[in-house]
Amino acid sequence: MIVGEQKPLEEIWEMVKVHKQLTVFGCNTCVAVCHQGGNKEAGILASLLRMKATQEEVDIEIVDSGIERQCEHEFFESVRDLMNRSEAVLSLACGIGVQFVATKYQTLPVYPALNTTFLGDVIAVGHFTEKCQACGDCVLGLTGGVCPVSRCCKRLMNGPCGGSSNGKCEISKEIDCAWQLIVDRLEALGRLDDYEKIPPLKDWSKDRAGGPRSFKLEDM
Amino acid sequence: MDLKTNSRLEKVLKSGQLAVTSECGPPRSSAPEGIIKKGNLIKNHVDAINITDNQTSVTRLCSLAACVHLKLQGLDPVLQMVVRDRNRIALQSDILGAASFGINNVLCLSGDHQSFGDNPQAQNVFDLDSMQLVQTVRRMRDEGRFLSGDEIKVPPNMFVGAAANPFADPFKIRVPRLAKKIAAGAEFIQTQCIYNVEKFELWMQGVRDRGLHDKVFILAGITPMRSVGMAKYLRKSVPGMDVPEELIKRLSGVEKEKQAAEGITIAVETIQRLKEVKGVAGFHVMAIEWEEKVPEIVERAGLFPRPVID
């Protein structure tokens, strides 16, 4: 799923304080799982902004709302009236949702309440970790199901580098060495011999490097 | 002798004599005098001189330009290239540029992560990794082709090296990783600084068991300790560095002003011991910002004079 983290309140306030009306708009799927951008968090953020407005003596009407997903048209049906009377939207969606709102409502200002941080999983309650960078050319079949692109700090296709120490990365003792995990996993699978296979050079044109990506189902 | 390049280092290694290389770090300025002075200080005691490439991710005068300065002095530089800062277009371009100045050695590295340096906010590239850079240079030289497959009319004449760290984890893949670098095309290897000699010998045993010492020239990395403080720092703070407790005890056992001399003696003793290890083809003496000590280490280790190569 997509993981995001709320921006500091001060940064959000600086973006939105010029408006007379603001709709604080949650997205109740991915970023709700990480308790940062769901409809519940939209309500809390709206309250904090109302307090801020009172403190700063700024006259601004703050409404909170939300939908299941801000990245698909059908979910916006229920908020048609609200959007029409909003002066500005503070979206708690990931960057995709923010842009979807911007595209859908051409004259409506929209601001991001979150920093979209990564594609990750929930390894324990309240603990989210990056697992994919959507490089467009998955190598997990070669690497025992551990991604070197998102999990090795140097995205080495033939690691580990000389900085791997006690299973940790040279840049932080908090980060597992992805290649230690790959080697452990290949060994557990009885495939350690595969370690010495040199994969072809990575085709980064399928990654961000190749420009914005899209695909279209021909039968729909 | 089957020589692939005009590299003096290649000639020494293929003549069967122990080679000696050293390295110099370029300045954080546009003045070339420092690197030229460092090079001249050690030129009679080494066969080739590595020039580091923005080591520890701190911005410096570029490795390629520093190599050119040494080449113009008649020295044989080893161009260190990290894949952290340049994509495959820039890497291939710099290889051609270096070759155009008659630089005949390249050492292919991944490079320290930028978080250690002066620009931790920098983007990193890692389009290729060090293994793939080795492949790239070999393809350019041997096949006369760019990665794209396009022809290179005058291919670069480069002796291709890579690094190995026998002390990093997981230890069990450190020999397979060397095998992989050799399969990728590495012709010489410079190792991480060796302080834990037993572990290095264990790694070399694994290297010999697979006959890898016959396929690549291994230059053992030697860095003299300047003080017990340096030893403790390397032990504690540098991942992939293995400094045994006994070495720290030995340095602690001498007065502070004699610790540097003790560090030199330890380096000399390490070389003498490793000379007896089958498969060690030479030494890479990295006296970090202490280049003036290289001649003494080389002489006391019995590696002087250096072979005369035409």
Short mmCIF file of C-alpha atoms in Angstrom, two decimals, chain B residues 67 93 120 154 223 299-300:
data_model
loop_
_atom_site.label_atom_id
_atom_site.label_comp_id
_atom_site.label_asym_id
_atom_site.label_seq_id
_atom_site.Cartn_x
_atom_site.Cartn_y
_atom_site.Cartn_z
CA CYS B 67 44.85 11.21 -12.89
CA SER B 93 32.21 8.86 -21.51
CA PRO B 120 23.67 14.11 2.26
CA VAL B 154 39.44 3.26 -30.90
CA THR B 223 46.81 0.99 5.95
CA GLU B 299 61.53 -0.29 1.80
CA ARG B 300 61.24 -1.96 5.19
#
